[in-house]
mmCIF file of C-alpha atoms and ligand atoms in Angstrom:
data_model
loop_
_atom_site.group_PDB
_atom_site.id
_atom_site.type_symbol
_atom_site.label_atom_id
_atom_site.label_comp_id
_atom_site.label_asym_id
_atom_site.label_seq_id
_atom_site.Cartn_x
_atom_site.Cartn_y
_atom_site.Cartn_z
ATOM 1 C CA MET Y 557 -0.082 0.006 0.375
ATOM 2 C CA ALA Y 558 0.818 4.104 -1.291
ATOM 3 C CA VAL Y 559 0.599 5.294 2.500
ATOM 4 C CA PRO Y 560 2.740 2.721 4.828
ATOM 5 C CA VAL Y 561 5.233 3.513 2.621
ATOM 6 C CA ALA Y 562 5.123 7.339 2.455
ATOM 7 C CA LEU Y 563 5.118 6.886 6.015
ATOM 8 C CA THR Y 564 8.185 4.534 6.257
ATOM 9 C CA VAL Y 565 10.669 6.809 3.919
ATOM 10 C CA PHE Y 566 9.359 9.951 6.048
ATOM 11 C CA SER Y 567 9.922 8.663 9.052
ATOM 12 C CA THR Y 568 13.105 7.010 7.212
ATOM 13 C CA SER Y 569 14.681 10.539 6.091
ATOM 14 C CA CYS Y 570 13.501 12.546 10.087
ATOM 15 C CA ASN Y 571 15.979 10.008 11.745
ATOM 16 C CA LYS Y 572 18.517 12.644 13.014
ATOM 17 C CA PRO Y 573 16.997 14.767 16.379
ATOM 18 C CA ALA Y 574 14.707 17.695 14.645
ATOM 19 C CA GLU Y 575 15.640 21.085 14.434
ATOM 20 C CA PRO Y 576 14.207 23.244 17.512
ATOM 21 C CA THR Y 577 11.206 25.474 16.289
ATOM 22 C CA ALA Y 578 10.951 28.911 16.391
ATOM 23 C CA ARG Y 579 7.814 30.220 19.218
ATOM 24 C CA THR Y 580 5.674 31.836 16.925
ATOM 25 C CA ALA Y 581 5.156 33.924 20.921
ATOM 26 C CA LYS Y 582 7.654 35.006 23.102
ATOM 27 C CA LEU Y 583 7.160 32.074 26.549
ATOM 28 C CA ARG Y 584 4.937 33.600 29.079
ATOM 29 C CA VAL Y 585 6.616 32.954 32.509
ATOM 30 C CA LEU Y 586 4.655 33.989 35.850
ATOM 31 C CA THR Y 587 6.574 33.978 39.135
ATOM 32 C CA SER Y 588 5.443 34.312 42.639
ATOM 33 C CA PHE Y 589 7.606 37.265 44.066
ATOM 34 C CA LEU Y 590 10.047 39.630 44.025
ATOM 35 C CA PRO Y 591 13.451 37.455 43.542
ATOM 36 C CA ILE Y 592 11.991 34.975 41.221
ATOM 37 C CA GLN Y 593 11.304 37.783 40.157
ATOM 38 C CA SER Y 594 14.434 39.524 39.605
ATOM 39 C CA HIS Y 595 16.403 35.919 39.076
ATOM 40 C CA ALA Y 596 13.847 35.308 35.950
ATOM 41 C CA ALA Y 597 14.070 38.714 34.062
ATOM 42 C CA ALA Y 598 17.717 38.935 34.260
ATOM 43 C CA ILE Y 599 17.951 35.133 32.856
ATOM 44 C CA ALA Y 600 15.427 35.990 29.956
ATOM 45 C CA GLY Y 601 16.870 39.114 29.305
ATOM 46 C CA ASP Y 602 14.460 40.378 26.763
ATOM 47 C CA LEU Y 603 13.505 36.653 25.472
ATOM 48 C CA ALA Y 604 10.811 35.857 27.195
ATOM 49 C CA GLU Y 605 8.225 37.414 28.981
ATOM 50 C CA VAL Y 606 8.593 37.572 32.380
ATOM 51 C CA SER Y 607 5.398 38.841 35.155
ATOM 52 C CA GLN Y 608 4.908 38.440 38.912
ATOM 53 C CA LEU Y 609 2.097 37.773 40.356
ATOM 54 C CA LEU Y 610 2.153 39.110 43.778
ATOM 55 C CA THR Y 611 1.576 42.953 43.917
ATOM 56 C CA ALA Y 612 4.268 44.703 45.799
ATOM 57 C CA ASP Y 613 2.648 45.258 48.409
ATOM 58 C CA THR Y 614 1.539 41.750 49.785
ATOM 59 C CA GLY Y 615 3.852 39.008 50.442
ATOM 60 C CA PRO Y 616 3.642 35.324 50.248
ATOM 61 C CA HIS Y 617 2.896 34.822 53.714
ATOM 62 C CA ASP Y 618 0.136 37.210 53.212
ATOM 63 C CA TYR Y 619 -1.705 36.604 49.773
ATOM 64 C CA GLN Y 620 -4.832 36.119 48.997
ATOM 65 C CA LEU Y 621 -5.846 33.836 45.902
ATOM 66 C CA ARG Y 622 -7.740 36.623 43.748
ATOM 67 C CA PRO Y 623 -10.088 35.265 40.587
ATOM 68 C CA THR Y 624 -7.552 37.793 37.843
ATOM 69 C CA ASP Y 625 -4.566 35.730 39.312
ATOM 70 C CA VAL Y 626 -5.942 32.033 37.980
ATOM 71 C CA LYS Y 627 -7.252 33.442 34.752
ATOM 72 C CA ARG Y 628 -2.942 34.785 35.072
ATOM 73 C CA LEU Y 629 -1.635 31.689 35.692
ATOM 74 C CA ALA Y 630 -3.558 29.772 32.909
ATOM 75 C CA ASP Y 631 -2.369 32.089 30.249
ATOM 76 C CA ALA Y 632 1.466 31.438 31.545
ATOM 77 C CA ASP Y 633 3.435 28.660 30.010
ATOM 78 C CA MET Y 634 5.204 27.960 32.960
ATOM 79 C CA PHE Y 635 4.952 29.292 36.617
ATOM 80 C CA ILE Y 636 8.505 29.752 38.902
ATOM 81 C CA VAL Y 637 7.634 29.645 42.780
ATOM 82 C CA ASN Y 638 10.281 29.590 45.658
ATOM 83 C CA GLY Y 639 9.123 26.235 46.645
ATOM 84 C CA ALA Y 640 9.546 24.549 50.482
ATOM 85 C CA GLY Y 641 6.210 25.566 51.630
ATOM 86 C CA LEU Y 642 6.358 29.428 50.675
ATOM 87 C CA GLU Y 643 3.735 29.170 48.790
ATOM 88 C CA SER Y 644 1.231 27.604 50.933
ATOM 89 C CA TRP Y 645 -1.392 28.847 48.220
ATOM 90 C CA LEU Y 646 0.075 26.861 45.411
ATOM 91 C CA GLY Y 647 -2.271 23.824 45.536
ATOM 92 C CA GLU Y 648 -5.699 26.200 45.676
ATOM 93 C CA LEU Y 649 -4.360 27.852 42.872
ATOM 94 C CA MET Y 650 -3.502 25.541 40.342
ATOM 95 C CA ALA Y 651 -6.660 23.699 41.201
ATOM 96 C CA LYS Y 652 -8.332 26.848 40.335
ATOM 97 C CA THR Y 653 -6.931 26.642 36.568
ATOM 98 C CA GLY Y 654 -8.672 23.348 36.483
ATOM 99 C CA GLY Y 655 -6.794 20.082 38.622
ATOM 100 C CA SER Y 656 -3.155 19.077 37.572
ATOM 101 C CA GLY Y 657 -2.345 22.366 36.001
ATOM 102 C CA GLN Y 658 -4.069 22.356 32.911
ATOM 103 C CA GLY Y 659 -5.614 24.398 31.867
ATOM 104 C CA ASN Y 660 -9.526 25.338 31.375
ATOM 105 C CA ASP Y 661 -9.760 24.674 27.424
ATOM 106 C CA GLY Y 662 -7.279 21.889 27.577
ATOM 107 C CA SER Y 663 -4.954 22.870 25.495
ATOM 108 C CA LYS Y 664 -1.755 23.381 27.779
ATOM 109 C CA ALA Y 665 -0.014 22.352 31.055
ATOM 110 C CA GLN Y 666 1.574 24.633 33.198
ATOM 111 C CA ALA Y 667 4.031 23.520 34.630
ATOM 112 C CA VAL Y 668 5.077 24.877 37.749
ATOM 113 C CA VAL Y 669 8.856 25.163 38.285
ATOM 114 C CA ASP Y 670 9.481 24.572 41.771
ATOM 115 C CA LEU Y 671 13.165 26.389 42.973
ATOM 116 C CA SER Y 672 13.388 24.050 46.180
ATOM 117 C CA ALA Y 673 14.518 21.405 44.426
ATOM 118 C CA GLY Y 674 17.940 20.490 45.194
ATOM 119 C CA LEU Y 675 18.427 22.464 48.082
ATOM 120 C CA GLN Y 676 19.388 21.821 51.560
ATOM 121 C CA LEU Y 677 16.735 22.683 53.452
ATOM 122 C CA THR Y 678 16.651 23.389 56.834
ATOM 123 C CA GLY Y 679 14.986 24.020 60.297
ATOM 124 C CA ASN Y 680 15.362 27.156 62.861
ATOM 125 C CA PRO Y 681 17.969 26.353 65.339
ATOM 126 C CA ALA Y 682 17.095 26.120 68.461
ATOM 127 C CA PRO Y 683 16.050 28.030 70.448
ATOM 128 C CA PHE Y 684 13.177 29.579 68.528
ATOM 129 C CA ALA Y 685 12.342 26.767 65.565
ATOM 130 C CA ALA Y 686 9.629 24.969 67.107
ATOM 131 C CA LYS Y 687 6.619 26.149 65.609
ATOM 132 C CA ARG Y 688 7.425 26.321 61.484
ATOM 133 C CA ALA Y 689 10.148 22.910 61.794
ATOM 134 C CA ALA Y 690 7.111 21.581 63.112
ATOM 135 C CA GLU Y 691 4.381 22.523 61.593
ATOM 136 C CA GLU Y 692 5.674 22.942 57.577
ATOM 137 C CA GLY Y 693 8.749 21.206 57.752
ATOM 138 C CA LYS Y 694 11.743 23.213 57.133
ATOM 139 C CA ASN Y 695 12.234 26.931 56.920
ATOM 140 C CA PRO Y 696 11.835 28.275 52.856
ATOM 141 C CA HIS Y 697 13.779 31.652 52.451
ATOM 142 C CA THR Y 698 15.930 30.304 51.145
ATOM 143 C CA TRP Y 699 17.103 33.177 48.610
ATOM 144 C CA LEU Y 700 18.334 35.677 51.002
ATOM 145 C CA ASP Y 701 21.354 33.654 51.028
ATOM 146 C CA PRO Y 702 23.212 34.375 47.377
ATOM 147 C CA VAL Y 703 24.688 31.097 47.227
ATOM 148 C CA LEU Y 704 21.511 29.489 47.231
ATOM 149 C CA ALA Y 705 20.537 31.747 45.101
ATOM 150 C CA LYS Y 706 23.132 30.525 42.590
ATOM 151 C CA GLN Y 707 21.329 27.510 42.734
ATOM 152 C CA GLN Y 708 18.020 28.670 41.741
ATOM 153 C CA VAL Y 709 19.611 30.552 38.832
ATOM 154 C CA ALA Y 710 20.429 27.563 37.644
ATOM 155 C CA THR Y 711 17.439 25.856 37.802
ATOM 156 C CA ILE Y 712 15.295 28.864 36.501
ATOM 157 C CA LEU Y 713 17.663 29.064 33.567
ATOM 158 C CA ALA Y 714 17.574 25.298 32.991
ATOM 159 C CA ALA Y 715 13.537 25.659 32.657
ATOM 160 C CA LEU Y 716 13.829 28.250 30.490
ATOM 161 C CA GLN Y 717 16.058 25.837 28.260
ATOM 162 C CA LYS Y 718 13.435 22.851 28.150
ATOM 163 C CA ALA Y 719 10.112 25.549 27.308
ATOM 164 C CA ASP Y 720 12.663 27.448 24.818
ATOM 165 C CA PRO Y 721 15.083 25.450 22.804
ATOM 166 C CA PRO Y 722 15.882 28.144 19.976
ATOM 167 C CA ASN Y 723 16.722 30.948 22.969
ATOM 168 C CA ALA Y 724 18.620 27.631 24.626
ATOM 169 C CA ALA Y 725 22.276 29.923 24.177
ATOM 170 C CA ALA Y 726 21.117 32.967 24.947
ATOM 171 C CA TYR Y 727 19.576 32.363 28.160
ATOM 172 C CA THR Y 728 22.942 30.180 28.724
ATOM 173 C CA ALA Y 729 25.342 34.115 29.153
ATOM 174 C CA ASN Y 730 22.716 35.612 30.470
ATOM 175 C CA ALA Y 731 22.059 33.380 33.385
ATOM 176 C CA ALA Y 732 26.448 32.932 33.407
ATOM 177 C CA ALA Y 733 26.681 37.078 33.373
ATOM 178 C CA TYR Y 734 24.165 36.929 36.197
ATOM 179 C CA THR Y 735 26.108 34.543 38.080
ATOM 180 C CA THR Y 736 28.990 35.791 38.107
ATOM 181 C CA GLN Y 737 27.203 38.811 40.108
ATOM 182 C CA LEU Y 738 25.397 36.952 42.173
ATOM 183 C CA ASP Y 739 29.454 35.658 42.952
ATOM 184 C CA ALA Y 740 30.599 39.031 43.556
ATOM 185 C CA LEU Y 741 27.698 39.887 46.153
ATOM 186 C CA ASP Y 742 28.581 36.531 48.445
ATOM 187 C CA ALA Y 743 32.592 37.917 48.302
ATOM 188 C CA GLU Y 744 31.451 41.287 49.472
ATOM 189 C CA TYR Y 745 29.097 39.687 51.751
ATOM 190 C CA ARG Y 746 32.316 37.136 53.371
ATOM 191 C CA SER Y 747 35.047 40.057 52.739
ATOM 192 C CA THR Y 748 32.720 43.008 54.895
ATOM 193 C CA LEU Y 749 31.350 40.278 57.667
ATOM 194 C CA THR Y 750 34.028 38.455 58.163
ATOM 195 C CA PRO Y 751 36.776 40.139 59.875
ATOM 196 C CA LEU Y 752 33.400 41.361 62.341
ATOM 197 C CA THR Y 753 32.663 40.198 65.678
ATOM 198 C CA ASN Y 754 29.557 39.927 67.887
ATOM 199 C CA LYS Y 755 27.467 38.879 64.872
ATOM 200 C CA ASN Y 756 24.334 38.606 66.128
ATOM 201 C CA LEU Y 757 20.926 38.216 65.159
ATOM 202 C CA VAL Y 758 17.655 39.013 66.240
ATOM 203 C CA THR Y 759 14.725 40.181 62.962
ATOM 204 C CA PHE Y 760 11.576 40.767 63.795
ATOM 205 C CA HIS Y 761 10.347 37.432 61.236
ATOM 206 C CA ASP Y 762 11.990 34.001 60.741
ATOM 207 C CA ALA Y 763 13.629 35.121 57.622
ATOM 208 C CA PHE Y 764 17.803 34.569 57.658
ATOM 209 C CA PRO Y 765 18.703 31.749 58.694
ATOM 210 C CA TYR Y 766 20.497 30.564 55.645
ATOM 211 C CA LEU Y 767 22.179 33.727 55.800
ATOM 212 C CA ALA Y 768 22.999 33.460 58.925
ATOM 213 C CA ALA Y 769 24.286 29.850 58.505
ATOM 214 C CA ARG Y 770 26.515 31.250 55.051
ATOM 215 C CA TYR Y 771 27.855 34.695 57.109
ATOM 216 C CA GLY Y 772 28.479 33.506 59.739
ATOM 217 C CA LEU Y 773 26.304 35.427 62.330
ATOM 218 C CA THR Y 774 24.491 34.286 65.459
ATOM 219 C CA TYR Y 775 21.486 33.758 64.781
ATOM 220 C CA ILE Y 776 19.650 34.000 68.784
ATOM 221 C CA GLY Y 777 15.921 34.773 66.976
ATOM 222 C CA CYS Y 778 12.657 36.327 66.115
ATOM 223 C CA ILE Y 779 10.019 38.192 67.336
ATOM 224 C CA SER Y 780 7.571 36.272 65.768
ATOM 225 C CA GLU Y 781 7.600 33.616 63.617
ATOM 226 C CA PHE Y 782 5.178 34.687 60.943
ATOM 227 C CA PRO Y 783 5.204 38.505 60.664
ATOM 228 C CA GLU Y 784 1.373 38.781 60.863
ATOM 229 C CA LYS Y 785 1.283 37.385 64.553
ATOM 230 C CA ASP Y 786 2.647 38.399 68.130
ATOM 231 C CA PRO Y 787 4.419 35.357 69.747
ATOM 232 C CA PRO Y 788 3.193 34.137 72.258
ATOM 233 C CA PRO Y 789 4.150 35.405 75.643
ATOM 234 C CA GLN Y 790 6.564 32.769 77.031
ATOM 235 C CA LYS Y 791 8.114 33.098 73.970
ATOM 236 C CA LEU Y 792 8.378 36.658 74.056
ATOM 237 C CA ALA Y 793 10.006 36.431 77.573
ATOM 238 C CA ALA Y 794 12.823 33.694 76.507
ATOM 239 C CA LEU Y 795 13.865 35.596 73.507
ATOM 240 C CA VAL Y 796 14.320 39.617 75.743
ATOM 241 C CA ASP Y 797 16.154 36.474 78.351
ATOM 242 C CA ALA Y 798 18.395 35.447 74.854
ATOM 243 C CA ILE Y 799 18.945 39.272 73.804
ATOM 244 C CA ARG Y 800 19.766 40.899 77.207
ATOM 245 C CA THR Y 801 21.863 37.162 77.375
ATOM 246 C CA ALA Y 802 24.052 37.826 74.503
ATOM 247 C CA LYS Y 803 24.521 41.644 75.423
ATOM 248 C CA VAL Y 804 22.355 42.338 71.650
ATOM 249 C CA GLY Y 805 23.473 45.506 70.354
ATOM 250 C CA VAL Y 806 20.371 46.270 67.326
ATOM 251 C CA LEU Y 807 17.616 44.596 66.752
ATOM 252 C CA PHE Y 808 16.563 44.348 62.951
ATOM 253 C CA ALA Y 809 12.558 45.760 61.913
ATOM 254 C CA GLU Y 810 12.015 45.047 58.496
ATOM 255 C CA THR Y 811 10.819 47.059 55.066
ATOM 256 C CA GLY Y 812 7.017 46.174 55.186
ATOM 257 C CA TYR Y 813 5.946 45.314 58.748
ATOM 258 C CA ALA Y 814 5.160 47.537 61.115
ATOM 259 C CA PRO Y 815 8.016 47.335 64.337
ATOM 260 C CA ALA Y 816 5.912 47.985 67.043
ATOM 261 C CA LEU Y 817 6.597 45.480 68.928
ATOM 262 C CA LEU Y 818 10.162 44.939 68.030
ATOM 263 C CA GLN Y 819 10.185 48.844 69.384
ATOM 264 C CA GLU Y 820 9.492 47.468 72.358
ATOM 265 C CA ILE Y 821 11.929 44.625 73.135
ATOM 266 C CA ALA Y 822 14.003 47.057 71.935
ATOM 267 C CA ARG Y 823 12.955 49.448 74.949
ATOM 268 C CA GLN Y 824 13.522 46.667 77.083
ATOM 269 C CA THR Y 825 16.504 45.954 76.098
ATOM 270 C CA GLY Y 826 18.123 48.824 75.524
ATOM 271 C CA ALA Y 827 19.144 47.276 71.855
ATOM 272 C CA ARG Y 828 18.520 49.924 69.321
ATOM 273 C CA VAL Y 829 16.705 49.022 65.724
ATOM 274 C CA SER Y 830 18.299 48.905 62.263
ATOM 275 C CA MET Y 831 16.711 47.252 58.842
ATOM 276 C CA LEU Y 832 16.969 44.105 57.174
ATOM 277 C CA ASP Y 833 14.985 43.608 53.787
ATOM 278 C CA THR Y 834 13.366 40.246 53.712
ATOM 279 C CA MET Y 835 12.162 40.787 49.567
ATOM 280 C CA GLU Y 836 8.502 38.726 50.435
ATOM 281 C CA VAL Y 837 7.122 42.442 49.129
ATOM 282 C CA GLY Y 838 7.963 44.999 46.524
ATOM 283 C CA THR Y 839 8.218 44.305 42.506
ATOM 284 C CA GLY Y 840 11.027 42.399 41.410
ATOM 285 C CA ASN Y 841 13.264 43.764 38.064
ATOM 286 C CA PRO Y 842 17.013 42.250 36.999
ATOM 287 C CA THR Y 843 18.726 44.030 39.880
ATOM 288 C CA ALA Y 844 16.516 44.701 42.579
ATOM 289 C CA TYR Y 845 17.186 40.985 44.376
ATOM 290 C CA LEU Y 846 21.513 42.163 44.141
ATOM 291 C CA GLU Y 847 20.423 46.092 45.125
ATOM 292 C CA ARG Y 848 18.355 45.474 47.755
ATOM 293 C CA MET Y 849 21.272 42.582 48.847
ATOM 294 C CA ARG Y 850 23.427 45.129 49.505
ATOM 295 C CA LEU Y 851 21.779 47.410 50.880
ATOM 296 C CA ASN Y 852 20.925 44.602 53.904
ATOM 297 C CA LEU Y 853 24.652 44.234 53.804
ATOM 298 C CA THR Y 854 25.112 47.317 54.620
ATOM 299 C CA ALA Y 855 22.858 47.624 57.643
ATOM 300 C CA LEU Y 856 25.040 44.514 59.070
ATOM 301 C CA GLU Y 857 28.252 45.719 58.273
ATOM 302 C CA SER Y 858 27.030 49.486 60.509
ATOM 303 C CA SER Y 859 25.145 47.016 63.093
ATOM 304 C CA PHE Y 860 28.121 45.330 64.467
ATOM 305 C CA THR Y 861 30.829 47.406 63.755
ATOM 306 C CA PRO Y 862 31.889 48.649 67.198
ATOM 307 C CA ALA Y 863 30.707 52.392 68.102
ATOM 308 C CA PRO Y 864 34.783 54.169 68.214
HETATM 309 ZN ZN1 ZN Z 1411 9.061 35.122 55.267
#
């Protein structure tokens, strides 16, 4: 019969791997919040459309699902998240796009890219570990360690290359340039913080254990395990004792949250108040992560430098 022969000839002529075909439109990438948006935008350049799900004034701990976000996810080719339980609303959002990542029209499935894959996750250091570690497993604030951020970048690169093979080489070049900047950031943290002593870290919520572990800071504890909740009185008293015992000179409030409770603890303990940025609120761009991490380094350096 003519048809099978024709098919055989066709398949024989196609034995070598197919050339990647050019996309008719740019890859559409949705990211969850500022650090992820910053990394993805830096790697994508103008080759893909990268947009951030969370608005500038909403952090991932207190995000509420909006109907317009369901449509944004359905329209995206992939959704890049921090993972490690940070986007606790992810399951509900995915379910509303039509089940296991399938678009409402059944025509395409959104790929969720989880940047916690392959990362060495830890719980919070004792004695202020308890709640999140017990209830949710591990601390999700991986992005605040530039070395872990490099691994996140590698995961984003692999996802973009897989989804958009014709631009794979350009993504590689962009990611290499961005990784060089992350290496420089890491080197600045090391050279700035290593000579300093008494690097006691007390923050508003439990966002900095990875940064503390990376750069030899002593993580004394946090005021509130979740930004929107007040801590139990016993826990607060234990923290005040720990601050006094360690002679902590500076407490770190954070961008986006009212530091009234922290200021009260500072008053009780004689510590002063500085600011660190968790990057949980705000809008990302290719330089936002690097800029905000450098502002954090400046705050840490001036706080840990003894008064003359
Ligand atoms: Zn947080």
